[in-house]
Amino acid sequence: MGRALGLCLLALLSLHTTFTQHADVLIFCDDPTVDKAVTSALNKFNEEVVTGTKLALYQVTFASKAENGSYSLRFTTRRSDCPAFDAKPWTDCDYLPIDKKPIKCNATVHINETDTDTEHIECLIEDLAPHLKAPCLGCPEDIDENSEDLKAPLSLSISKYNTESDHTHLFTLNEMGPATRQVVAGFRFKFTFDMRRTNCAKAEHKDLLKKCVADQDNVELANCNATVDTAPWRQEMPNVNIECESGPMSHTILTRRRPPGWSPLRNQLPQGSAPSPQMPSPTIPSPPKASKSSGKEESSEEDLAKPSVSPDASPFHCPSKPWKPFVPVLVGSAATDAPVFNLDVKLSIIICSAATNSSVTADPTVTQRDTV
C-alpha cells in the first residue's frame, strides 16, 4: 500500500515538473524580440498571399515565451497600400484608410541564436470590402410615402374600404406607413395606412367630397394593408386588395405625416381640415457626460484609428503602441488617392510550416496552407 502511494506521488511530482518546465512566460508586447517574431510571421503570411494587398502590423496585443524558444503571439493588422505581388516589404507600406476595424492574427514563432522560423500564423479577414449591392430586378423596392405614384393606389384603396365596409360614415386618410413598388406584369404597390372617420354619412354621401373632414367629436380609426396591381398601358382597371381592422396603425411601424395639401383626393380637401391627432414623441434621455478618464465615445470614426487600451494600462505594455498612425476615411469625405485592389470579402488564411513537403487546401471561405 505504501509502495503504491509512493509511486503515485512520484508520478504526480513528475507531471507537475513537466508542466512547470513547459509553462509559457508572459513578456512585454513592445519587446524587440517580439517585434522580430511578428515581423517574421507577417513576412511569412504576405509571401503566401497572391491576391489583394499585403497586411501591415497595427498593434501587438499578447506575447508569451516558452522555454524551448517558441513565442505565442496575438496581434492586429491592417491592409496596406502594397499589392500582394509587390516586392516591397510590408514595413515600407502605409495603411489603406478603408478598414474601420483591424484584422486579428495569431502566430507561433520559434527563435534561436541563428534562425527565426514561423511555425503557424492565422489571420481572419472579414467584411472589409465595400458592400456593392447589385440591383434586384423584379424585387420590391421602398418608395417614399409621399410619392406621387402612391396617390392613385391609395385613393382606390380608401374608396374600396368606404364601399365595402359596414360603417355608417366615410373614412379619409389619416397616416401613411411604409410602401413598396414591384415590377410584375405591371406595377404592384404594397403599403400600410390608417384612416379616420369623417362627418359625411354614407346615407347622404356616396364619395368623399370637400366638406368631408375628420370628425372631431367622434374619433374612430381603421388601419389597412393594401396591395394594388396596376398596368395603365393595358387600359385595365387596377386590382385592389385590402385587409383592414379597427384601430390606429401599429406604432411599431414608422409612419410619416403627409405634407400640407397632399391628399388622395388631389387637393380636393380644404386646407382648413382639422389635423389628425399625433402620438407624443417619446422622451429620449440625454446620455451622461463622459468624464475625462472615460475618453471619447467609440462611435466616432476618429476613435477607430486609436488604440482601444493605453499601452500603460498593462504591466506588459499590451497592447503595444500602433506601428503607424491610422487615419480612416470619414463619412462624406472626398475619395482618397489610395489605389484600389481586388479585396476578398471573407478570408481566413492559416499558414503552418515545419520541414520539407507542403500542401495547399482551398475552400470557398477558408484558404489553408500547411507544411508537414
mmCIF file of C-alpha atoms in Angstrom:
data_model
loop_
_atom_site.group_PDB
_atom_site.id
_atom_site.type_symbol
_atom_site.label_atom_id
_atom_site.label_comp_id
_atom_site.label_asym_id
_atom_site.label_seq_id
_atom_site.Cartn_x
_atom_site.Cartn_y
_atom_site.Cartn_z
ATOM 1 C CA MET A 1 0.000 0.000 0.000
ATOM 2 C CA GLY A 2 2.788 2.401 0.936
ATOM 3 C CA ARG A 3 4.723 1.435 -2.191
ATOM 4 C CA ALA A 4 1.698 2.230 -4.438
ATOM 5 C CA LEU A 5 1.155 5.559 -2.681
ATOM 6 C CA GLY A 6 4.801 6.453 -3.150
ATOM 7 C CA LEU A 7 4.675 5.662 -6.871
ATOM 8 C CA CYS A 8 1.510 7.784 -7.228
ATOM 9 C CA LEU A 9 3.151 10.762 -5.518
ATOM 10 C CA LEU A 10 6.238 10.319 -7.679
ATOM 11 C CA ALA A 11 4.102 10.325 -10.838
ATOM 12 C CA LEU A 12 2.241 13.469 -9.759
ATOM 13 C CA LEU A 13 5.517 15.198 -8.932
ATOM 14 C CA SER A 14 6.933 14.249 -12.319
ATOM 15 C CA LEU A 15 3.791 15.529 -14.071
ATOM 16 C CA HIS A 16 3.924 18.791 -12.121
ATOM 17 C CA THR A 17 7.576 19.227 -13.026
ATOM 18 C CA THR A 18 6.812 18.625 -16.702
ATOM 19 C CA PHE A 19 4.060 21.266 -16.799
ATOM 20 C CA THR A 20 6.225 23.708 -14.868
ATOM 21 C CA GLN A 21 9.040 23.331 -17.333
ATOM 22 C CA HIS A 22 6.793 23.981 -20.357
ATOM 23 C CA ALA A 23 4.721 26.831 -18.892
ATOM 24 C CA ASP A 24 4.788 29.950 -21.073
ATOM 25 C CA VAL A 25 6.015 33.196 -19.547
ATOM 26 C CA LEU A 26 4.336 36.493 -20.397
ATOM 27 C CA ILE A 27 6.665 39.030 -21.970
ATOM 28 C CA PHE A 28 6.420 42.666 -22.987
ATOM 29 C CA CYS A 29 4.439 43.368 -26.155
ATOM 30 C CA ASP A 30 6.966 46.032 -27.152
ATOM 31 C CA ASP A 31 9.970 43.780 -26.586
ATOM 32 C CA PRO A 32 12.420 43.890 -29.550
ATOM 33 C CA THR A 33 12.348 40.091 -29.789
ATOM 34 C CA VAL A 34 8.551 40.162 -30.038
ATOM 35 C CA ASP A 35 8.833 42.722 -32.818
ATOM 36 C CA LYS A 36 11.277 40.410 -34.590
ATOM 37 C CA ALA A 37 8.879 37.468 -34.227
ATOM 38 C CA VAL A 38 5.871 39.436 -35.504
ATOM 39 C CA THR A 39 7.883 40.699 -38.474
ATOM 40 C CA SER A 40 8.819 37.128 -39.347
ATOM 41 C CA ALA A 41 5.196 35.982 -39.064
ATOM 42 C CA LEU A 42 3.863 38.769 -41.281
ATOM 43 C CA ASN A 43 6.612 38.173 -43.836
ATOM 44 C CA LYS A 44 5.541 34.534 -43.981
ATOM 45 C CA PHE A 45 1.894 35.473 -44.321
ATOM 46 C CA ASN A 46 2.447 38.037 -47.075
ATOM 47 C CA GLU A 47 4.606 35.596 -49.038
ATOM 48 C CA GLU A 48 1.649 33.218 -49.301
ATOM 49 C CA VAL A 49 -0.945 35.837 -50.285
ATOM 50 C CA VAL A 50 -1.375 36.100 -54.063
ATOM 51 C CA THR A 51 -4.395 38.445 -54.360
ATOM 52 C CA GLY A 52 -5.448 41.646 -52.652
ATOM 53 C CA THR A 53 -2.950 43.582 -50.581
ATOM 54 C CA LYS A 54 -0.285 42.873 -48.013
ATOM 55 C CA LEU A 55 -1.020 43.156 -44.320
ATOM 56 C CA ALA A 56 0.918 45.537 -42.097
ATOM 57 C CA LEU A 57 1.253 45.395 -38.312
ATOM 58 C CA TYR A 58 -1.002 47.593 -36.206
ATOM 59 C CA GLN A 59 -0.676 46.506 -32.544
ATOM 60 C CA VAL A 60 0.677 43.563 -30.564
ATOM 61 C CA THR A 61 -1.963 42.521 -28.026
ATOM 62 C CA PHE A 62 -0.381 39.460 -26.350
ATOM 63 C CA ALA A 63 3.012 37.777 -26.197
ATOM 64 C CA SER A 64 4.393 34.811 -24.269
ATOM 65 C CA LYS A 65 7.535 32.703 -24.475
ATOM 66 C CA ALA A 66 8.121 29.010 -23.816
ATOM 67 C CA GLU A 67 11.394 27.545 -22.560
ATOM 68 C CA ASN A 68 12.085 25.989 -25.941
ATOM 69 C CA GLY A 69 12.248 29.436 -27.565
ATOM 70 C CA SER A 70 8.723 29.346 -29.025
ATOM 71 C CA TYR A 71 6.784 32.631 -28.990
ATOM 72 C CA SER A 72 2.967 32.715 -28.911
ATOM 73 C CA LEU A 73 1.691 35.992 -30.339
ATOM 74 C CA ARG A 74 -1.605 37.767 -30.822
ATOM 75 C CA PHE A 75 -1.616 40.976 -32.813
ATOM 76 C CA THR A 76 -3.755 43.115 -35.097
ATOM 77 C CA THR A 77 -3.007 44.181 -38.646
ATOM 78 C CA ARG A 78 -4.435 46.411 -41.345
ATOM 79 C CA ARG A 79 -4.475 46.238 -45.106
ATOM 80 C CA SER A 80 -1.617 48.142 -46.684
ATOM 81 C CA ASP A 81 -1.357 50.037 -49.955
ATOM 82 C CA CYS A 82 1.127 47.458 -51.298
ATOM 83 C CA PRO A 83 -0.301 44.834 -53.668
ATOM 84 C CA ALA A 84 0.286 41.201 -52.805
ATOM 85 C CA PHE A 85 2.562 40.768 -55.822
ATOM 86 C CA ASP A 86 4.719 43.802 -54.953
ATOM 87 C CA ALA A 87 8.312 43.053 -53.960
ATOM 88 C CA LYS A 88 8.273 45.913 -51.457
ATOM 89 C CA PRO A 89 8.291 44.672 -47.824
ATOM 90 C CA TRP A 90 5.258 45.489 -45.721
ATOM 91 C CA THR A 91 7.414 47.630 -43.439
ATOM 92 C CA ASP A 92 7.691 50.162 -46.296
ATOM 93 C CA CYS A 93 3.918 50.308 -46.857
ATOM 94 C CA ASP A 94 1.188 52.526 -45.451
ATOM 95 C CA TYR A 95 -2.295 51.586 -44.276
ATOM 96 C CA LEU A 96 -5.273 51.690 -46.607
ATOM 97 C CA PRO A 97 -7.820 54.037 -44.988
ATOM 98 C CA ILE A 98 -10.793 51.732 -45.648
ATOM 99 C CA ASP A 99 -10.744 49.339 -42.690
ATOM 100 C CA LYS A 100 -12.654 50.551 -39.655
ATOM 101 C CA LYS A 101 -11.640 47.556 -37.568
ATOM 102 C CA PRO A 102 -8.185 45.977 -37.507
ATOM 103 C CA ILE A 103 -7.644 42.373 -38.587
ATOM 104 C CA LYS A 104 -6.895 39.895 -35.787
ATOM 105 C CA CYS A 105 -3.995 37.477 -36.175
ATOM 106 C CA ASN A 106 -2.244 34.890 -34.025
ATOM 107 C CA ALA A 107 1.084 33.212 -34.649
ATOM 108 C CA THR A 108 3.654 30.840 -33.208
ATOM 109 C CA VAL A 109 7.284 31.698 -33.965
ATOM 110 C CA HIS A 110 10.389 29.782 -32.874
ATOM 111 C CA ILE A 111 13.534 31.826 -32.333
ATOM 112 C CA ASN A 112 17.017 30.547 -31.541
ATOM 113 C CA GLU A 113 20.500 32.029 -31.780
ATOM 114 C CA THR A 114 20.772 31.526 -35.532
ATOM 115 C CA ASP A 115 17.278 31.342 -37.001
ATOM 116 C CA THR A 116 13.714 32.676 -36.780
ATOM 117 C CA ASP A 117 11.047 30.261 -38.010
ATOM 118 C CA THR A 118 7.305 30.957 -38.242
ATOM 119 C CA GLU A 119 5.574 27.712 -37.350
ATOM 120 C CA HIS A 120 1.999 28.975 -37.611
ATOM 121 C CA ILE A 121 0.118 32.171 -38.474
ATOM 122 C CA GLU A 122 -3.609 32.735 -38.872
ATOM 123 C CA CYS A 123 -5.401 35.960 -39.847
ATOM 124 C CA LEU A 124 -9.144 36.400 -40.190
ATOM 125 C CA ILE A 125 -10.154 38.920 -42.837
ATOM 126 C CA GLU A 126 -13.880 39.545 -42.634
ATOM 127 C CA ASP A 127 -16.336 42.092 -44.049
ATOM 128 C CA LEU A 128 -13.650 44.540 -45.112
ATOM 129 C CA ALA A 129 -14.542 45.009 -48.749
ATOM 130 C CA PRO A 130 -17.126 47.640 -49.637
ATOM 131 C CA HIS A 131 -20.573 46.113 -49.904
ATOM 132 C CA LEU A 132 -21.658 46.537 -53.504
ATOM 133 C CA LYS A 133 -25.351 45.743 -53.809
ATOM 134 C CA ALA A 134 -26.454 44.862 -57.299
ATOM 135 C CA PRO A 135 -29.958 45.958 -58.274
ATOM 136 C CA CYS A 136 -32.545 43.203 -57.910
ATOM 137 C CA LEU A 137 -34.752 43.242 -60.979
ATOM 138 C CA GLY A 138 -38.320 42.362 -60.056
ATOM 139 C CA CYS A 139 -37.786 42.725 -56.295
ATOM 140 C CA PRO A 140 -39.899 45.109 -54.181
ATOM 141 C CA GLU A 141 -38.233 48.476 -53.649
ATOM 142 C CA ASP A 142 -39.060 51.012 -50.971
ATOM 143 C CA ILE A 143 -40.654 54.225 -52.150
ATOM 144 C CA ASP A 144 -41.361 57.442 -50.331
ATOM 145 C CA GLU A 145 -44.708 57.532 -48.551
ATOM 146 C CA ASN A 146 -45.398 60.919 -50.152
ATOM 147 C CA SER A 147 -44.606 59.756 -53.693
ATOM 148 C CA GLU A 148 -46.945 60.897 -56.440
ATOM 149 C CA ASP A 149 -47.081 57.286 -57.648
ATOM 150 C CA LEU A 150 -48.988 56.336 -54.487
ATOM 151 C CA LYS A 151 -51.844 58.796 -54.898
ATOM 152 C CA ALA A 152 -53.922 56.683 -57.269
ATOM 153 C CA PRO A 153 -53.403 53.317 -55.451
ATOM 154 C CA LEU A 154 -54.144 54.980 -52.107
ATOM 155 C CA SER A 155 -57.278 56.698 -53.389
ATOM 156 C CA LEU A 156 -58.534 53.394 -54.819
ATOM 157 C CA SER A 157 -57.854 51.610 -51.508
ATOM 158 C CA ILE A 158 -59.754 54.185 -49.453
ATOM 159 C CA SER A 159 -62.635 54.133 -51.932
ATOM 160 C CA LYS A 160 -62.783 50.319 -51.729
ATOM 161 C CA TYR A 161 -62.897 50.448 -47.933
ATOM 162 C CA ASN A 162 -65.692 53.028 -47.930
ATOM 163 C CA THR A 163 -67.667 50.950 -50.427
ATOM 164 C CA GLU A 164 -67.308 47.563 -48.734
ATOM 165 C CA SER A 165 -67.236 48.437 -45.026
ATOM 166 C CA ASP A 166 -70.434 48.357 -42.980
ATOM 167 C CA HIS A 167 -69.605 51.615 -41.232
ATOM 168 C CA THR A 168 -72.205 54.377 -41.293
ATOM 169 C CA HIS A 169 -69.704 57.097 -42.228
ATOM 170 C CA LEU A 170 -66.988 57.608 -44.819
ATOM 171 C CA PHE A 171 -63.312 57.493 -43.815
ATOM 172 C CA THR A 172 -60.399 59.615 -45.052
ATOM 173 C CA LEU A 173 -56.621 59.226 -44.864
ATOM 174 C CA ASN A 174 -55.003 59.862 -41.506
ATOM 175 C CA GLU A 175 -51.440 58.481 -41.637
ATOM 176 C CA MET A 176 -49.348 56.802 -44.319
ATOM 177 C CA GLY A 177 -46.999 53.925 -43.475
ATOM 178 C CA PRO A 178 -44.221 52.095 -45.352
ATOM 179 C CA ALA A 179 -44.706 51.473 -49.062
ATOM 180 C CA THR A 180 -43.008 49.367 -51.745
ATOM 181 C CA ARG A 181 -43.259 49.113 -55.510
ATOM 182 C CA GLN A 182 -42.530 45.981 -57.530
ATOM 183 C CA VAL A 183 -42.379 45.377 -61.272
ATOM 184 C CA VAL A 184 -44.526 42.350 -62.133
ATOM 185 C CA ALA A 185 -46.903 42.283 -65.116
ATOM 186 C CA GLY A 186 -47.252 45.973 -64.414
ATOM 187 C CA PHE A 187 -46.649 47.666 -61.052
ATOM 188 C CA ARG A 188 -47.541 46.198 -57.669
ATOM 189 C CA PHE A 189 -47.845 48.638 -54.796
ATOM 190 C CA LYS A 190 -47.904 47.419 -51.204
ATOM 191 C CA PHE A 191 -48.431 49.880 -48.389
ATOM 192 C CA THR A 192 -49.902 50.382 -44.934
ATOM 193 C CA PHE A 193 -52.098 53.272 -43.868
ATOM 194 C CA ASP A 194 -54.813 54.232 -41.431
ATOM 195 C CA MET A 195 -57.965 56.293 -41.862
ATOM 196 C CA ARG A 196 -60.199 58.446 -39.712
ATOM 197 C CA ARG A 197 -63.959 58.786 -39.629
ATOM 198 C CA THR A 198 -65.346 61.879 -41.330
ATOM 199 C CA ASN A 199 -68.514 63.893 -40.762
ATOM 200 C CA CYS A 200 -70.029 62.530 -44.001
ATOM 201 C CA ALA A 201 -72.598 59.771 -43.542
ATOM 202 C CA LYS A 202 -72.858 57.133 -46.265
ATOM 203 C CA ALA A 203 -76.604 57.656 -46.423
ATOM 204 C CA GLU A 204 -76.020 61.200 -47.649
ATOM 205 C CA HIS A 205 -72.692 60.952 -49.488
ATOM 206 C CA LYS A 206 -71.521 58.232 -51.801
ATOM 207 C CA ASP A 207 -67.954 59.541 -52.225
ATOM 208 C CA LEU A 208 -65.568 61.759 -50.290
ATOM 209 C CA LEU A 209 -66.127 65.442 -51.020
ATOM 210 C CA LYS A 210 -64.517 68.700 -49.971
ATOM 211 C CA LYS A 211 -66.742 69.034 -46.947
ATOM 212 C CA CYS A 212 -65.912 65.524 -45.697
ATOM 213 C CA VAL A 213 -63.413 66.286 -42.936
ATOM 214 C CA ALA A 214 -62.285 64.389 -39.865
ATOM 215 C CA ASP A 215 -64.997 64.229 -37.227
ATOM 216 C CA GLN A 216 -63.635 65.885 -34.097
ATOM 217 C CA ASP A 217 -66.496 64.724 -31.894
ATOM 218 C CA ASN A 218 -66.417 61.041 -32.883
ATOM 219 C CA VAL A 219 -62.850 59.839 -33.318
ATOM 220 C CA GLU A 220 -62.720 56.420 -34.982
ATOM 221 C CA LEU A 221 -59.729 54.916 -36.777
ATOM 222 C CA ALA A 222 -59.200 51.967 -39.102
ATOM 223 C CA ASN A 223 -55.913 50.649 -40.486
ATOM 224 C CA CYS A 224 -55.294 48.665 -43.678
ATOM 225 C CA ASN A 225 -52.643 46.697 -45.536
ATOM 226 C CA ALA A 226 -53.163 47.237 -49.249
ATOM 227 C CA THR A 227 -51.883 45.551 -52.421
ATOM 228 C CA VAL A 228 -52.703 47.321 -55.674
ATOM 229 C CA ASP A 229 -51.733 45.968 -59.108
ATOM 230 C CA THR A 230 -51.778 48.493 -61.937
ATOM 231 C CA ALA A 231 -50.940 48.395 -65.659
ATOM 232 C CA PRO A 232 -52.018 51.737 -67.159
ATOM 233 C CA TRP A 233 -50.754 50.860 -70.657
ATOM 234 C CA ARG A 234 -53.191 47.929 -70.834
ATOM 235 C CA GLN A 235 -56.128 50.220 -70.033
ATOM 236 C CA GLU A 236 -57.357 47.807 -67.364
ATOM 237 C CA MET A 237 -58.891 48.618 -64.009
ATOM 238 C CA PRO A 238 -56.397 48.241 -61.138
ATOM 239 C CA ASN A 239 -56.790 45.200 -58.915
ATOM 240 C CA VAL A 240 -57.157 46.341 -55.295
ATOM 241 C CA ASN A 241 -56.883 44.040 -52.264
ATOM 242 C CA ILE A 242 -57.097 45.403 -48.729
ATOM 243 C CA GLU A 243 -57.062 43.845 -45.272
ATOM 244 C CA CYS A 244 -58.409 46.231 -42.658
ATOM 245 C CA GLU A 245 -59.221 46.275 -38.974
ATOM 246 C CA SER A 246 -60.411 48.815 -36.451
ATOM 247 C CA GLY A 247 -57.938 50.988 -34.602
ATOM 248 C CA PRO A 248 -54.858 53.017 -35.492
ATOM 249 C CA MET A 249 -51.877 51.703 -37.381
ATOM 250 C CA SER A 250 -49.343 49.907 -35.205
ATOM 251 C CA HIS A 251 -46.867 52.356 -33.736
ATOM 252 C CA THR A 252 -44.061 49.831 -34.152
ATOM 253 C CA ILE A 253 -44.233 50.817 -37.840
ATOM 254 C CA LEU A 254 -42.526 54.105 -38.605
ATOM 255 C CA THR A 255 -45.116 56.464 -40.052
ATOM 256 C CA ARG A 256 -44.689 59.789 -41.777
ATOM 257 C CA ARG A 257 -47.299 62.504 -41.743
ATOM 258 C CA ARG A 258 -48.431 63.674 -45.170
ATOM 259 C CA PRO A 259 -47.311 67.195 -46.156
ATOM 260 C CA PRO A 260 -49.857 70.040 -46.317
ATOM 261 C CA GLY A 261 -52.070 69.769 -49.388
ATOM 262 C CA TRP A 262 -51.143 66.140 -50.127
ATOM 263 C CA SER A 263 -54.291 64.051 -50.372
ATOM 264 C CA PRO A 264 -55.635 61.077 -52.296
ATOM 265 C CA LEU A 265 -58.381 63.468 -53.408
ATOM 266 C CA ARG A 266 -55.768 65.567 -55.252
ATOM 267 C CA ASN A 267 -56.195 68.752 -53.244
ATOM 268 C CA GLN A 268 -59.998 68.479 -53.023
ATOM 269 C CA LEU A 269 -59.871 68.614 -49.244
ATOM 270 C CA PRO A 270 -59.887 72.136 -47.798
ATOM 271 C CA GLN A 271 -56.675 73.337 -46.251
ATOM 272 C CA GLY A 272 -58.568 74.155 -43.111
ATOM 273 C CA SER A 273 -59.200 70.489 -42.372
ATOM 274 C CA ALA A 274 -58.649 69.614 -38.776
ATOM 275 C CA PRO A 275 -55.322 67.935 -38.197
ATOM 276 C CA SER A 276 -55.224 64.346 -37.076
ATOM 277 C CA PRO A 277 -54.095 63.598 -33.540
ATOM 278 C CA GLN A 278 -50.489 62.569 -33.256
ATOM 279 C CA MET A 279 -48.849 60.381 -30.715
ATOM 280 C CA PRO A 280 -46.477 62.299 -28.413
ATOM 281 C CA SER A 281 -42.854 61.815 -29.235
ATOM 282 C CA PRO A 282 -41.020 59.596 -26.773
ATOM 283 C CA THR A 283 -38.636 61.352 -24.469
ATOM 284 C CA ILE A 284 -35.076 60.217 -25.035
ATOM 285 C CA PRO A 285 -32.872 60.772 -22.000
ATOM 286 C CA SER A 286 -29.640 62.535 -22.789
ATOM 287 C CA PRO A 287 -26.579 60.354 -22.216
ATOM 288 C CA PRO A 288 -24.444 61.232 -19.210
ATOM 289 C CA LYS A 289 -21.382 63.300 -19.920
ATOM 290 C CA ALA A 290 -18.275 61.214 -20.128
ATOM 291 C CA SER A 291 -15.569 62.002 -17.623
ATOM 292 C CA LYS A 292 -12.028 62.737 -18.689
ATOM 293 C CA SER A 293 -10.956 59.273 -17.646
ATOM 294 C CA SER A 294 -13.549 57.586 -19.842
ATOM 295 C CA GLY A 295 -12.290 59.188 -23.065
ATOM 296 C CA LYS A 296 -14.296 59.746 -26.218
ATOM 297 C CA GLU A 297 -17.152 57.565 -27.330
ATOM 298 C CA GLU A 298 -16.239 54.625 -29.501
ATOM 299 C CA SER A 299 -18.793 55.595 -32.150
ATOM 300 C CA SER A 300 -16.661 58.312 -33.749
ATOM 301 C CA GLU A 301 -14.602 57.464 -36.783
ATOM 302 C CA GLU A 302 -11.626 59.203 -35.215
ATOM 303 C CA ASP A 303 -11.574 56.824 -32.273
ATOM 304 C CA LEU A 304 -11.324 53.823 -34.601
ATOM 305 C CA ALA A 305 -7.836 54.964 -35.546
ATOM 306 C CA LYS A 306 -6.652 54.959 -31.942
ATOM 307 C CA PRO A 307 -5.704 52.000 -29.741
ATOM 308 C CA SER A 308 -8.583 50.907 -27.541
ATOM 309 C CA VAL A 309 -6.348 50.499 -24.476
ATOM 310 C CA SER A 310 -3.431 52.639 -23.407
ATOM 311 C CA PRO A 311 -0.064 50.843 -23.529
ATOM 312 C CA ASP A 312 0.454 51.753 -19.886
ATOM 313 C CA ALA A 313 -2.792 50.002 -18.844
ATOM 314 C CA SER A 314 -0.989 46.629 -18.745
ATOM 315 C CA PRO A 315 2.213 45.831 -16.859
ATOM 316 C CA PHE A 316 3.425 44.131 -20.052
ATOM 317 C CA HIS A 317 2.610 47.156 -22.253
ATOM 318 C CA CYS A 318 -0.147 45.250 -24.038
ATOM 319 C CA PRO A 319 -1.462 46.261 -26.437
ATOM 320 C CA SER A 320 1.594 47.953 -27.818
ATOM 321 C CA LYS A 321 1.554 51.352 -29.428
ATOM 322 C CA PRO A 322 0.329 51.361 -33.048
ATOM 323 C CA TRP A 323 3.078 50.655 -35.542
ATOM 324 C CA LYS A 324 1.843 53.646 -37.561
ATOM 325 C CA PRO A 325 -0.995 56.141 -37.072
ATOM 326 C CA PHE A 326 -4.178 55.112 -38.857
ATOM 327 C CA VAL A 327 -6.391 57.794 -40.424
ATOM 328 C CA PRO A 328 -9.731 56.349 -41.638
ATOM 329 C CA VAL A 329 -11.860 57.844 -44.376
ATOM 330 C CA LEU A 330 -14.582 59.897 -42.713
ATOM 331 C CA VAL A 331 -18.162 59.574 -43.944
ATOM 332 C CA GLY A 332 -18.853 62.153 -46.626
ATOM 333 C CA SER A 333 -15.194 62.986 -47.220
ATOM 334 C CA ALA A 334 -13.637 63.054 -50.655
ATOM 335 C CA ALA A 335 -12.182 59.853 -52.059
ATOM 336 C CA THR A 336 -8.531 59.301 -51.351
ATOM 337 C CA ASP A 337 -5.843 58.687 -53.909
ATOM 338 C CA ALA A 338 -5.099 55.251 -52.486
ATOM 339 C CA PRO A 339 -5.080 52.522 -55.129
ATOM 340 C CA VAL A 340 -7.998 50.136 -55.248
ATOM 341 C CA PHE A 341 -7.313 46.420 -55.261
ATOM 342 C CA ASN A 342 -9.340 43.247 -55.507
ATOM 343 C CA LEU A 343 -10.380 42.735 -51.871
ATOM 344 C CA ASP A 344 -11.717 39.407 -50.609
ATOM 345 C CA VAL A 345 -14.911 39.809 -48.596
ATOM 346 C CA LYS A 346 -14.191 36.986 -46.152
ATOM 347 C CA LEU A 347 -10.969 35.043 -45.888
ATOM 348 C CA SER A 348 -9.183 33.141 -43.196
ATOM 349 C CA ILE A 349 -5.631 32.155 -44.086
ATOM 350 C CA ILE A 350 -3.769 29.664 -41.929
ATOM 351 C CA ILE A 351 -0.094 29.093 -42.622
ATOM 352 C CA CYS A 352 1.855 26.371 -40.872
ATOM 353 C CA SER A 353 5.422 25.353 -41.620
ATOM 354 C CA ALA A 354 7.829 22.665 -40.430
ATOM 355 C CA ALA A 355 10.380 20.921 -42.623
ATOM 356 C CA THR A 356 10.017 19.830 -46.238
ATOM 357 C CA ASN A 357 6.753 18.922 -48.014
ATOM 358 C CA SER A 358 3.863 21.388 -48.428
ATOM 359 C CA SER A 359 0.210 21.109 -49.376
ATOM 360 C CA VAL A 360 -2.479 23.694 -50.046
ATOM 361 C CA THR A 361 -6.203 23.105 -49.458
ATOM 362 C CA ALA A 362 -8.730 25.600 -50.802
ATOM 363 C CA ASP A 363 -12.234 26.266 -49.501
ATOM 364 C CA PRO A 364 -14.847 28.882 -50.561
ATOM 365 C CA THR A 365 -14.380 30.741 -47.274
ATOM 366 C CA VAL A 366 -11.147 29.338 -45.825
ATOM 367 C CA THR A 367 -7.792 29.003 -47.520
ATOM 368 C CA GLN A 368 -5.393 26.812 -45.568
ATOM 369 C CA ARG A 369 -1.753 26.177 -46.246
ATOM 370 C CA ASP A 370 0.033 23.539 -44.226
ATOM 371 C CA THR A 371 3.607 22.394 -44.401
ATOM 372 C CA VAL A 372 4.167 18.947 -42.946
#
